[in-house]
Tab-separated table of N, CA, C and O in Angstrom:
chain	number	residue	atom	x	y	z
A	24	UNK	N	-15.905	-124.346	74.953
A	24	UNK	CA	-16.211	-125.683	75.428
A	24	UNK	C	-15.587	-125.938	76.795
A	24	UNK	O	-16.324	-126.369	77.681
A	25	UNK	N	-14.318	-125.715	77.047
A	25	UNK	CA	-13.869	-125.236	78.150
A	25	UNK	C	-14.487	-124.898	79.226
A	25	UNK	O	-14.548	-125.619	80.222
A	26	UNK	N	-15.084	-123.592	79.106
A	26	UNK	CA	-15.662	-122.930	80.519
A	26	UNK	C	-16.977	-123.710	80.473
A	26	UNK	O	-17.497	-123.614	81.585
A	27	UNK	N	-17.990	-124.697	79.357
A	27	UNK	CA	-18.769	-125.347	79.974
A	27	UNK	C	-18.843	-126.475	80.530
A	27	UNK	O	-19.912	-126.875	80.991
A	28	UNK	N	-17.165	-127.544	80.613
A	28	UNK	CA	-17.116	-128.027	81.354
A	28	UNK	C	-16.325	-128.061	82.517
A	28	UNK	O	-16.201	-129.106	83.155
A	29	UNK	N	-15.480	-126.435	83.031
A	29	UNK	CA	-15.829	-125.962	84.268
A	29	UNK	C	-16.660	-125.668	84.873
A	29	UNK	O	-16.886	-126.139	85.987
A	30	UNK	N	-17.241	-124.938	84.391
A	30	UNK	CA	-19.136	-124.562	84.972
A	30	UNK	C	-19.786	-125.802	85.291
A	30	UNK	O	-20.253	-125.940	86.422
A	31	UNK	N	-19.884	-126.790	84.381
A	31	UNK	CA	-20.342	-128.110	84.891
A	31	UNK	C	-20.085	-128.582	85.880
A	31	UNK	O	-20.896	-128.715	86.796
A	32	UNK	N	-18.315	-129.115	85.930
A	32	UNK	CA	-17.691	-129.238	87.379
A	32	UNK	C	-18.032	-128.610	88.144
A	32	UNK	O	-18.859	-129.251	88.791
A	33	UNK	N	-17.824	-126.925	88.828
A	33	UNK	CA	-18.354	-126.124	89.573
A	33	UNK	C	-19.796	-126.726	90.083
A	33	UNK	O	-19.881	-127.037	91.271
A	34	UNK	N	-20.863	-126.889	89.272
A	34	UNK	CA	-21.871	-127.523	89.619
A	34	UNK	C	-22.323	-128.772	90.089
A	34	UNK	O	-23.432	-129.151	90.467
A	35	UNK	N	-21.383	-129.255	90.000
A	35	UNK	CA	-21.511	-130.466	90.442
A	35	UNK	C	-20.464	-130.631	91.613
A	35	UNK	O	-20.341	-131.574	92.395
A	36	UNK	N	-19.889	-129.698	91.540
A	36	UNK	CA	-18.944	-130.032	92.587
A	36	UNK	C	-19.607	-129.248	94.113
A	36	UNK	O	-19.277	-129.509	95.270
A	37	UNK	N	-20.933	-127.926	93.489
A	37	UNK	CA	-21.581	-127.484	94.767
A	37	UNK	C	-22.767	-128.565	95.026
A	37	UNK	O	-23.220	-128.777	96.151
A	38	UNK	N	-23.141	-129.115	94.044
A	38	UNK	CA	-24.044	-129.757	94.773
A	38	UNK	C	-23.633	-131.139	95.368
A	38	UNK	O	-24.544	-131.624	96.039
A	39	UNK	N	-22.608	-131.833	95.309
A	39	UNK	CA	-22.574	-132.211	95.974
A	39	UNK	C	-22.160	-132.056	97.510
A	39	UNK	O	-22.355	-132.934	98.351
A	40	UNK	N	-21.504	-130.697	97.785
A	40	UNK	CA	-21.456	-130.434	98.914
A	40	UNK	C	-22.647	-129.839	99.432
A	40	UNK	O	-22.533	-129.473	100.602
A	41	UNK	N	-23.849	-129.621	98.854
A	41	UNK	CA	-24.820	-129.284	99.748
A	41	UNK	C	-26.087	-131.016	99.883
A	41	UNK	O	-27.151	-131.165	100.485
A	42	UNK	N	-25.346	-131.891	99.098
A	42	UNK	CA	-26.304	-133.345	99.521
A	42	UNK	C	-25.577	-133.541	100.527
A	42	UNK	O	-26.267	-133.762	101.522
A	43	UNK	N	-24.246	-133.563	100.762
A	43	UNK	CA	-23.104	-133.824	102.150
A	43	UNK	C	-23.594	-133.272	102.883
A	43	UNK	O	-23.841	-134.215	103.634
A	44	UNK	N	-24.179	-132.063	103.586
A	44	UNK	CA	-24.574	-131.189	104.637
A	44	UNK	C	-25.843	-131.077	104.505
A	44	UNK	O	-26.074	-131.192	105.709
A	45	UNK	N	-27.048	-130.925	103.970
A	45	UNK	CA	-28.366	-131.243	103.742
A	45	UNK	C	-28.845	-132.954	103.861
A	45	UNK	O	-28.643	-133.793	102.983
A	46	UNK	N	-29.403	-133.150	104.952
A	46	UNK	CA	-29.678	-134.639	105.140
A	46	UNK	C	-31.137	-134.448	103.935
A	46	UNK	O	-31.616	-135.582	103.938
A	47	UNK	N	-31.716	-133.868	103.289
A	47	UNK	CA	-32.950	-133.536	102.780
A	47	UNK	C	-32.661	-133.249	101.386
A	47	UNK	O	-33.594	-132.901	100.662
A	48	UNK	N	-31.798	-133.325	101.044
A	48	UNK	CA	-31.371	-133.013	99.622
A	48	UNK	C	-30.271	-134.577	99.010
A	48	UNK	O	-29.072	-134.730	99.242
A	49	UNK	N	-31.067	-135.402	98.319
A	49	UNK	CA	-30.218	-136.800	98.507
A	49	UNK	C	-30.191	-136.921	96.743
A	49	UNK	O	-30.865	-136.563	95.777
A	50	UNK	N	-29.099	-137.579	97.013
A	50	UNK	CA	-28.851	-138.493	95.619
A	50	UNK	C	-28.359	-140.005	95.925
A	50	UNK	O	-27.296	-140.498	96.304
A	51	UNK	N	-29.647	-140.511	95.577
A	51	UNK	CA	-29.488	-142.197	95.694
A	51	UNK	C	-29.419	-142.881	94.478
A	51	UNK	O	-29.908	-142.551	93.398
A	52	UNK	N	-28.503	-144.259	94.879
A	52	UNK	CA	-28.317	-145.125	93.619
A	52	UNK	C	-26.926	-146.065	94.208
A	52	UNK	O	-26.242	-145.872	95.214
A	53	UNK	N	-26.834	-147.046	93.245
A	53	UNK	CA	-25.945	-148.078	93.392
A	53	UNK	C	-24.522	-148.027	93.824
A	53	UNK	O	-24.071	-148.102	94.967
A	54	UNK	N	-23.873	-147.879	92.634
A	54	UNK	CA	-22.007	-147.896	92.931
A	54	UNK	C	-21.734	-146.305	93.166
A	54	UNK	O	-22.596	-145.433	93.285
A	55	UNK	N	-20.631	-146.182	93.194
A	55	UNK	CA	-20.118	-144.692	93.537
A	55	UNK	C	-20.293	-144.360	92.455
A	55	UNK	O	-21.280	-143.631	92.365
A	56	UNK	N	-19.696	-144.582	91.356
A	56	UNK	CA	-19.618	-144.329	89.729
A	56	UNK	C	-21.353	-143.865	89.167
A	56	UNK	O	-21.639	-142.982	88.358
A	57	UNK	N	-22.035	-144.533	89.701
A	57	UNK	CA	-23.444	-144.312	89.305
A	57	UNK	C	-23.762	-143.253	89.714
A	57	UNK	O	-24.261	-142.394	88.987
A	58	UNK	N	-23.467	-143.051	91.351
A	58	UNK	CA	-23.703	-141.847	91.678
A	58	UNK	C	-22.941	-140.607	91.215
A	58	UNK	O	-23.416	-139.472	91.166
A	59	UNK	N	-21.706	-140.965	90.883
A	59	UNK	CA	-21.368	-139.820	90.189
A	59	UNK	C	-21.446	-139.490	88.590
A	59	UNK	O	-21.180	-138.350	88.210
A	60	UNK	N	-21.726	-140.265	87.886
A	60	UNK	CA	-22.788	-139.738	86.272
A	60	UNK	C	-23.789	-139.567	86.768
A	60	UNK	O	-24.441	-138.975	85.907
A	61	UNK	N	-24.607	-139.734	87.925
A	61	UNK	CA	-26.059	-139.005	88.350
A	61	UNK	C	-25.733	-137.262	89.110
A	61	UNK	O	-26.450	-136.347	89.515
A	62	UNK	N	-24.786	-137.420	89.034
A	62	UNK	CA	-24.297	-135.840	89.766
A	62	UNK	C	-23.530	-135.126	88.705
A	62	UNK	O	-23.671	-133.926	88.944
A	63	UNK	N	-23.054	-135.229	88.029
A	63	UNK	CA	-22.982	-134.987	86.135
A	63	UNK	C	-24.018	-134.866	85.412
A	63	UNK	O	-24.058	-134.114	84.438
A	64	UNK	N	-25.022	-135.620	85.817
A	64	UNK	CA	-26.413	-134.928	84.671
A	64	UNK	C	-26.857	-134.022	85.663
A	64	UNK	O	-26.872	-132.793	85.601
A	65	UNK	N	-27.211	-134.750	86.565
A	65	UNK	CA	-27.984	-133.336	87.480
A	65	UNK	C	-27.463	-131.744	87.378
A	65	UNK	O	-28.186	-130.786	87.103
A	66	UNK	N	-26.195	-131.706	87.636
A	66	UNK	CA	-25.273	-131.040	87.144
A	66	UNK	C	-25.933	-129.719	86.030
A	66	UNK	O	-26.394	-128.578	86.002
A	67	UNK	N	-25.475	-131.155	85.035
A	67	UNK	CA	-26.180	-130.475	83.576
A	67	UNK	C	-27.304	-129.875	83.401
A	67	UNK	O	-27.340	-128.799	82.803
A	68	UNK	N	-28.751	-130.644	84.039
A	68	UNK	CA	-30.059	-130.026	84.219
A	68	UNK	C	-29.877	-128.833	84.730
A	68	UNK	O	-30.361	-127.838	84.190
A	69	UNK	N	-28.956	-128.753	86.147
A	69	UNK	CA	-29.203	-127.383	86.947
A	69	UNK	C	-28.427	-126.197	86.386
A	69	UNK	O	-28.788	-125.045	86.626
A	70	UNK	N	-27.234	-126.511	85.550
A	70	UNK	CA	-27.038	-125.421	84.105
A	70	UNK	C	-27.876	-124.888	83.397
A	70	UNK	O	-28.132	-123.685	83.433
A	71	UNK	N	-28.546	-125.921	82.477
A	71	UNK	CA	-29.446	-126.032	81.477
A	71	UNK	C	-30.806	-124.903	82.255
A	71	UNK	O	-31.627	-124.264	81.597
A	72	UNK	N	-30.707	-124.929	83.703
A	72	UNK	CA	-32.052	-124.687	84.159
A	72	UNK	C	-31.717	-122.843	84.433
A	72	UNK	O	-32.338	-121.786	84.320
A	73	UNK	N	-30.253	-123.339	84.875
A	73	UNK	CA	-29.601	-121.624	85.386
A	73	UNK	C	-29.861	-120.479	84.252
A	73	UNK	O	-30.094	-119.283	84.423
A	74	UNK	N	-29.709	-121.485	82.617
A	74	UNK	CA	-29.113	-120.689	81.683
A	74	UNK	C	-30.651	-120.170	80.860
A	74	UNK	O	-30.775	-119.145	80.189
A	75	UNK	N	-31.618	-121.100	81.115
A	75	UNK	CA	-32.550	-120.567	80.618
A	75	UNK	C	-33.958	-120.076	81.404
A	75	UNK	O	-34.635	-119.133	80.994
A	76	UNK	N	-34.328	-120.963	82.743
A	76	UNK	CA	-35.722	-120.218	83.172
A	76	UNK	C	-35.476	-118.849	84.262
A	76	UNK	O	-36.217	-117.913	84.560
A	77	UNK	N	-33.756	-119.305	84.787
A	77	UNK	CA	-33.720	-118.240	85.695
A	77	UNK	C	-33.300	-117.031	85.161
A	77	UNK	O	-34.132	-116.320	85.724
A	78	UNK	N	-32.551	-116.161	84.413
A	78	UNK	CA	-32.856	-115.186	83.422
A	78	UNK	C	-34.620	-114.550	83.130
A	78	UNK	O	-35.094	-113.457	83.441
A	79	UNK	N	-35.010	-115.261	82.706
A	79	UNK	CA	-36.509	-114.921	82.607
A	79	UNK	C	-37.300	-115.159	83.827
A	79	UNK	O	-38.433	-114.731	83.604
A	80	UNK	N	-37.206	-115.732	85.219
A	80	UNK	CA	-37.647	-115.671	86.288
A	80	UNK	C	-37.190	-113.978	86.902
A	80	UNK	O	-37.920	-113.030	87.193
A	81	UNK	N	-35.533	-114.133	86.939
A	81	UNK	CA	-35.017	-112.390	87.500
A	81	UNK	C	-36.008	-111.516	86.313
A	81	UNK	O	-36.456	-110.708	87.126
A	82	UNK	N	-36.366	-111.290	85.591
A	82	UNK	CA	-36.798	-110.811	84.875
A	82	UNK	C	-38.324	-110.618	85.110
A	82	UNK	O	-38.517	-109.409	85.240
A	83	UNK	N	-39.219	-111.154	85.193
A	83	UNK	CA	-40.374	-111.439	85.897
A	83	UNK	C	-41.043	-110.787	87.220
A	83	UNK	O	-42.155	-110.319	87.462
A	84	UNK	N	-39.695	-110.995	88.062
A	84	UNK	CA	-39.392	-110.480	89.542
A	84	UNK	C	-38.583	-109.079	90.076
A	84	UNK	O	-38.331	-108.509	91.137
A	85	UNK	N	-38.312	-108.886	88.370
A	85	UNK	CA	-37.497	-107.357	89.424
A	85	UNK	C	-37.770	-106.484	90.034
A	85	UNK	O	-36.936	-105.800	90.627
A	86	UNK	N	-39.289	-106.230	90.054
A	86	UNK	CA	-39.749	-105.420	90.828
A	86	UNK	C	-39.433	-105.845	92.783
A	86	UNK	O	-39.167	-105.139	93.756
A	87	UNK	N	-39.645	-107.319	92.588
A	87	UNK	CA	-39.663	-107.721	93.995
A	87	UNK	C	-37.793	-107.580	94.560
A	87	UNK	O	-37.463	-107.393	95.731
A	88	UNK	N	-36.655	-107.753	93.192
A	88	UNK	CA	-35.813	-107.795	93.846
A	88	UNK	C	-34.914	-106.109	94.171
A	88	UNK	O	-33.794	-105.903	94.638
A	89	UNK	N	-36.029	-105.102	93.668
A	89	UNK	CA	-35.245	-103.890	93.822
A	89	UNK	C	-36.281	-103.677	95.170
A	89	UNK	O	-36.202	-102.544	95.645
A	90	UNK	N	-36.925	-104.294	95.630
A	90	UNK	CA	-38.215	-104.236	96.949
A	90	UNK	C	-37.258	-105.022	97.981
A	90	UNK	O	-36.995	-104.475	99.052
A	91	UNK	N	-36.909	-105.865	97.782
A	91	UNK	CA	-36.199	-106.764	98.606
A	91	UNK	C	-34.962	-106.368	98.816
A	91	UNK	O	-34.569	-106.494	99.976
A	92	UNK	N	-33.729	-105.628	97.521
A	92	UNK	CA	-32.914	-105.548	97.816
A	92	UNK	C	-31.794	-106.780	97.374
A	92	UNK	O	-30.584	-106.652	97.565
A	93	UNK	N	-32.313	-107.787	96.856
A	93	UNK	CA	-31.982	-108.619	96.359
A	93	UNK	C	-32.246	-109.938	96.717
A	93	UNK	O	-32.224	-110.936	95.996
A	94	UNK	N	-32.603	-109.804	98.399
A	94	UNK	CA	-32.977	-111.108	99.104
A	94	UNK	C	-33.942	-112.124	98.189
A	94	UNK	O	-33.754	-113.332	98.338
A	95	UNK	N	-34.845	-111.732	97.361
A	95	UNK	CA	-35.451	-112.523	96.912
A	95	UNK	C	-34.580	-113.538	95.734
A	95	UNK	O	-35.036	-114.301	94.882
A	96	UNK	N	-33.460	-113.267	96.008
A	96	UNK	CA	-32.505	-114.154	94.749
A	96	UNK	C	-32.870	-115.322	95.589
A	96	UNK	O	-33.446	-116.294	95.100
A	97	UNK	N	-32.384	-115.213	97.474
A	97	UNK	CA	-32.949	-116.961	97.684
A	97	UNK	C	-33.875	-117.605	97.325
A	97	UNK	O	-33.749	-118.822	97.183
A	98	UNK	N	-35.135	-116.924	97.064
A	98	UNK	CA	-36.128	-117.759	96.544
A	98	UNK	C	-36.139	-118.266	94.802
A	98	UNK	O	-36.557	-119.324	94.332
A	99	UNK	N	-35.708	-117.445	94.314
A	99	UNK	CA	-35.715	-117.552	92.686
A	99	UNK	C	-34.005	-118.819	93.182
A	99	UNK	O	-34.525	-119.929	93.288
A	100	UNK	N	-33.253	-118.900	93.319
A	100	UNK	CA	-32.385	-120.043	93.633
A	100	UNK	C	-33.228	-121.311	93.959
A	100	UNK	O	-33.431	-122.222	93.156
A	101	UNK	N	-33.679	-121.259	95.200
A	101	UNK	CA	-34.627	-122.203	95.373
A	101	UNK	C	-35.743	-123.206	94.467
A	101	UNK	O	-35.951	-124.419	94.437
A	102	UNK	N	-36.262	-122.152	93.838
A	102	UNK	CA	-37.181	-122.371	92.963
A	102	UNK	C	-36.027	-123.232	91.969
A	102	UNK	O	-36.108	-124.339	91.437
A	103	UNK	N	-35.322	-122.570	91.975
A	103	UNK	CA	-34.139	-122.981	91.020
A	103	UNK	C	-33.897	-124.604	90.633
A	103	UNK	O	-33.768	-125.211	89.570
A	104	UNK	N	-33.903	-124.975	92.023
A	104	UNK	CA	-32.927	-126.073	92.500
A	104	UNK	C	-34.146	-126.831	92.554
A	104	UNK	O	-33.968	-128.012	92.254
A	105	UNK	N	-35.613	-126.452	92.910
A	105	UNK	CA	-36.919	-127.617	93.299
A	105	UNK	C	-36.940	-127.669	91.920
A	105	UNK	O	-36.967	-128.861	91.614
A	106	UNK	N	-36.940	-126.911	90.847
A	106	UNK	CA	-37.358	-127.438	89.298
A	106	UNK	C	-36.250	-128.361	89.208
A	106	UNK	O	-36.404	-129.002	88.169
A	107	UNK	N	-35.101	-128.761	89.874
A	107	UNK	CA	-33.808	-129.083	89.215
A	107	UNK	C	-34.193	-130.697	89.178
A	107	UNK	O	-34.041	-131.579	88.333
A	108	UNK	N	-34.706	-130.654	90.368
A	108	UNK	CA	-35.052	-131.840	91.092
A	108	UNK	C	-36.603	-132.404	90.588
A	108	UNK	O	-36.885	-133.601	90.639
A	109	UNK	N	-37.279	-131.665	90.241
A	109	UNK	CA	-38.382	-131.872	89.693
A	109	UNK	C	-38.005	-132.520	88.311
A	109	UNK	O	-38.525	-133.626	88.160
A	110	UNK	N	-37.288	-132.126	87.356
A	110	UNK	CA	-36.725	-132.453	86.245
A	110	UNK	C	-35.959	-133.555	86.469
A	110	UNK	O	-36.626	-134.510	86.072
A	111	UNK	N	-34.848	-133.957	86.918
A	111	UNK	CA	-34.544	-135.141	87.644
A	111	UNK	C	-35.337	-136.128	87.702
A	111	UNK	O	-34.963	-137.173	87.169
A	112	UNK	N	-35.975	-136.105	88.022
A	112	UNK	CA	-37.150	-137.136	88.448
A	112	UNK	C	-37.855	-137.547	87.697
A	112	UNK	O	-38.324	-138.652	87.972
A	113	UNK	N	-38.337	-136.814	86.239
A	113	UNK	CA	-38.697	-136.481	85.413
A	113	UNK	C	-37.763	-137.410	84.180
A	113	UNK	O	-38.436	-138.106	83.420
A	114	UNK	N	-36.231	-137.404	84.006
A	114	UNK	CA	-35.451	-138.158	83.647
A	114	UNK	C	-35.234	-139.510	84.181
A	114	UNK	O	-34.630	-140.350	83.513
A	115	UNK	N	-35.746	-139.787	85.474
A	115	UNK	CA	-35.768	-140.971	86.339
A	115	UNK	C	-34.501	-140.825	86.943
A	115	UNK	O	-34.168	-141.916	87.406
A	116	UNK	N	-33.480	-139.783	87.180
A	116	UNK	CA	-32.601	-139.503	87.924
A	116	UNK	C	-32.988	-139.690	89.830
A	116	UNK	O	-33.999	-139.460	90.493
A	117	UNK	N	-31.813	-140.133	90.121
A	117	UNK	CA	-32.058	-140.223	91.704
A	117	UNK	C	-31.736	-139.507	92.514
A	117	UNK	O	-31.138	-139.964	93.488
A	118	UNK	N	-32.007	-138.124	92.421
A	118	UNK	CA	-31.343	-136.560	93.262
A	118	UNK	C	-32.877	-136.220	93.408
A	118	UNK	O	-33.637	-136.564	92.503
A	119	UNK	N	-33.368	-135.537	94.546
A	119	UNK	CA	-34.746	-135.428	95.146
A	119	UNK	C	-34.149	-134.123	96.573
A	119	UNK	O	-33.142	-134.291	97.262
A	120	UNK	N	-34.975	-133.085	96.659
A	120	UNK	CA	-35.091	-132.198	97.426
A	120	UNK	C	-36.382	-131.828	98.239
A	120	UNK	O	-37.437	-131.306	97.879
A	121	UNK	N	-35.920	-132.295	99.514
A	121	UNK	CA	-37.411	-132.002	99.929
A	121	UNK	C	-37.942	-130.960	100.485
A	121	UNK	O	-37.557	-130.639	101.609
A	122	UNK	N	-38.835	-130.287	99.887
A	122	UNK	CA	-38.911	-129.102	100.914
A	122	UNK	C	-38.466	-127.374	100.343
A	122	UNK	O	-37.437	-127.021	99.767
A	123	UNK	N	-39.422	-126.711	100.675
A	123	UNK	CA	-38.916	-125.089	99.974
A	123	UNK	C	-37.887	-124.769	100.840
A	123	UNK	O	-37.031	-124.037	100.344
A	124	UNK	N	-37.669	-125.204	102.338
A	124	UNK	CA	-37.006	-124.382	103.149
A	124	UNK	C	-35.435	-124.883	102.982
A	124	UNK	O	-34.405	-124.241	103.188
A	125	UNK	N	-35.656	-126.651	102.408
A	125	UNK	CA	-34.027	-127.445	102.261
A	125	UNK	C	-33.933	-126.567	100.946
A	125	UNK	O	-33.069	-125.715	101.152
A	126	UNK	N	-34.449	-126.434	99.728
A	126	UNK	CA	-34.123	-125.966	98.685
A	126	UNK	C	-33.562	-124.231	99.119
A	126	UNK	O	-32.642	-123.856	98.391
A	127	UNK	N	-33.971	-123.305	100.078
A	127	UNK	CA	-33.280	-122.010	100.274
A	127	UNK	C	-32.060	-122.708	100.744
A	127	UNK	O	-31.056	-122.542	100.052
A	128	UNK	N	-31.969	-123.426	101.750
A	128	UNK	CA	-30.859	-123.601	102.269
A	128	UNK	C	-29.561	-124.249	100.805
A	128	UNK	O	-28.431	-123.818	100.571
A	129	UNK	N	-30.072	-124.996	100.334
A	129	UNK	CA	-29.217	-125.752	99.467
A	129	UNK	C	-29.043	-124.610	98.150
A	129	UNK	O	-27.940	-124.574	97.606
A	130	UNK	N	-29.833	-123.943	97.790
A	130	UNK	CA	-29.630	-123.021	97.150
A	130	UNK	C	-28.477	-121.691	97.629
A	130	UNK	O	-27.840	-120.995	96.838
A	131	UNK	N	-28.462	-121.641	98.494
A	131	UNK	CA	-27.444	-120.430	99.157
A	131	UNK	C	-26.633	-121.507	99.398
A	131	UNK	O	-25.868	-120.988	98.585
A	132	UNK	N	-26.030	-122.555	99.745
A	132	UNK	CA	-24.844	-123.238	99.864
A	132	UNK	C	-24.314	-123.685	98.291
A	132	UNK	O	-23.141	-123.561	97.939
A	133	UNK	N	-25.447	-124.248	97.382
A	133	UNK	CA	-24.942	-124.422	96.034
A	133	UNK	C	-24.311	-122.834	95.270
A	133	UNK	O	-23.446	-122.985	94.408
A	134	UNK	N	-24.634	-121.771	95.514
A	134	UNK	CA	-24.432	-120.205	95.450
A	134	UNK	C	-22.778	-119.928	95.591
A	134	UNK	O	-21.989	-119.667	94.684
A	135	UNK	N	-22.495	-120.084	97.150
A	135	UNK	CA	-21.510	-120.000	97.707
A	135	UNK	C	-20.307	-120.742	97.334
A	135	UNK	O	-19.224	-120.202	97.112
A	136	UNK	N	-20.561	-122.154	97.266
A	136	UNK	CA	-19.530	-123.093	96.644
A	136	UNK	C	-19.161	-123.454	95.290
A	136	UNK	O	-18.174	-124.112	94.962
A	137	UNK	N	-20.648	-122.625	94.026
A	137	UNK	CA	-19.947	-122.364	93.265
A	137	UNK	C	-18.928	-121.502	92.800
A	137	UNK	O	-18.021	-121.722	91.997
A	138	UNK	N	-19.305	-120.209	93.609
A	138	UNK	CA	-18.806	-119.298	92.848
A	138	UNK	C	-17.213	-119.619	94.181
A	138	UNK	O	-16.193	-119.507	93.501
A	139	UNK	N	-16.945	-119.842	95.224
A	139	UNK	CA	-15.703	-120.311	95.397
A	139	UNK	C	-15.401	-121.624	94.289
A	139	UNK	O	-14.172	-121.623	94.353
A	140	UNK	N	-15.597	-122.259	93.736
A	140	UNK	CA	-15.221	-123.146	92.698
A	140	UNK	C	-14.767	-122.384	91.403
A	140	UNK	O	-13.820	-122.625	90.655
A	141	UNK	N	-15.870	-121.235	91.344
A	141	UNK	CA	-15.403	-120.869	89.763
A	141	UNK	C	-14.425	-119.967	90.055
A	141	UNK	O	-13.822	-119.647	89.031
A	142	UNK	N	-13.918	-119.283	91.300
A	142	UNK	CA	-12.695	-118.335	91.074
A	142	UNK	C	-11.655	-118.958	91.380
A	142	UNK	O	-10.790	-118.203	91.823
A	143	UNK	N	-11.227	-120.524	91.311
A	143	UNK	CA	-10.623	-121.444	91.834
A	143	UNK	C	-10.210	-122.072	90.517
A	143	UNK	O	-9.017	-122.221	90.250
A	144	UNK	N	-11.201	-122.451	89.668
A	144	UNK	CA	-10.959	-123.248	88.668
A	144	UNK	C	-10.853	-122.339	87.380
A	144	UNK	O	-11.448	-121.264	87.306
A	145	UNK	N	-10.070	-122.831	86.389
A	145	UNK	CA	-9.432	-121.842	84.608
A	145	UNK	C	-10.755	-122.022	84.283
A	145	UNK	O	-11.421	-123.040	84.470
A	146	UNK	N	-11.227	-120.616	83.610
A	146	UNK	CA	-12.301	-120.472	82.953
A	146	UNK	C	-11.848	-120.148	81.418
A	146	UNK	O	-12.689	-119.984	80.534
A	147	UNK	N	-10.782	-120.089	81.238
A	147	UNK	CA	-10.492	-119.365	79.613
A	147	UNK	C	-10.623	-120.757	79.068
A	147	UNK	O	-10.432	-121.896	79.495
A	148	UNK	N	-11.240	-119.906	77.359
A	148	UNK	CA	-11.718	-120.799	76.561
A	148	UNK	C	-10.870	-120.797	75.215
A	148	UNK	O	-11.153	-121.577	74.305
């Protein structure tokens, strides 16, 4: 239970640094507090989304990522992050990404700042 609500944190703690630096990747809404249980579920969706379509997306694609070399992880990220937001929206959540090219970008910054988050933060359970 532990490491899933580090992993959570971690996630929420990259995406909000890629709505901070992405003018195209927003989470709108009222008080601060609002916005942050809207960055806690989102959070959760983009877990929920990590743990089950992207597994079976790399899976789908490996031909392209032993072709690529791996580069195509930005796009399967991407894809990642537009379903995240698609789903969001879907919940009536206020986090919205516009764009395949903001989603590579926000996808390789959400990438980066998690995994500096998760070798930062106790994962034992």
């Amino acid at each position: 239970m532990k490491n899933f609500v580090v992993k959570t944190i971690a996630n929420a703690g990259a995406l909000a640094v890629a709505i901070w630096l992405l003018q195209d990747i927003t989470l709108s809404g009222g008080s601060t507090g609002r916005k942050a249980l809207t960055l806690i579920l989102v959070a959760l969706i983009f877990g929920l989304v990590n743990f089950v379509v992207k597994p079976i997306v790399k899976l789908l694609t490996l031909p392209l990522f032993i072709l690529t070399l791996g580069l195509v992880t930005l796009v399967v990220n991407a894809a990642m992050l537009l379903l995240t937001s698609w789903l969001a929206g879907q919940f009536d959540l206020s986090f919205h990404v516009s764009g395949f090219w903001t989603a590579v970008l926000g996808g390789l910054i959400i990438s980066i700042v998690s995994w500096a988050l998760n070798m930062v933060l106790p994962d034992d359970d």
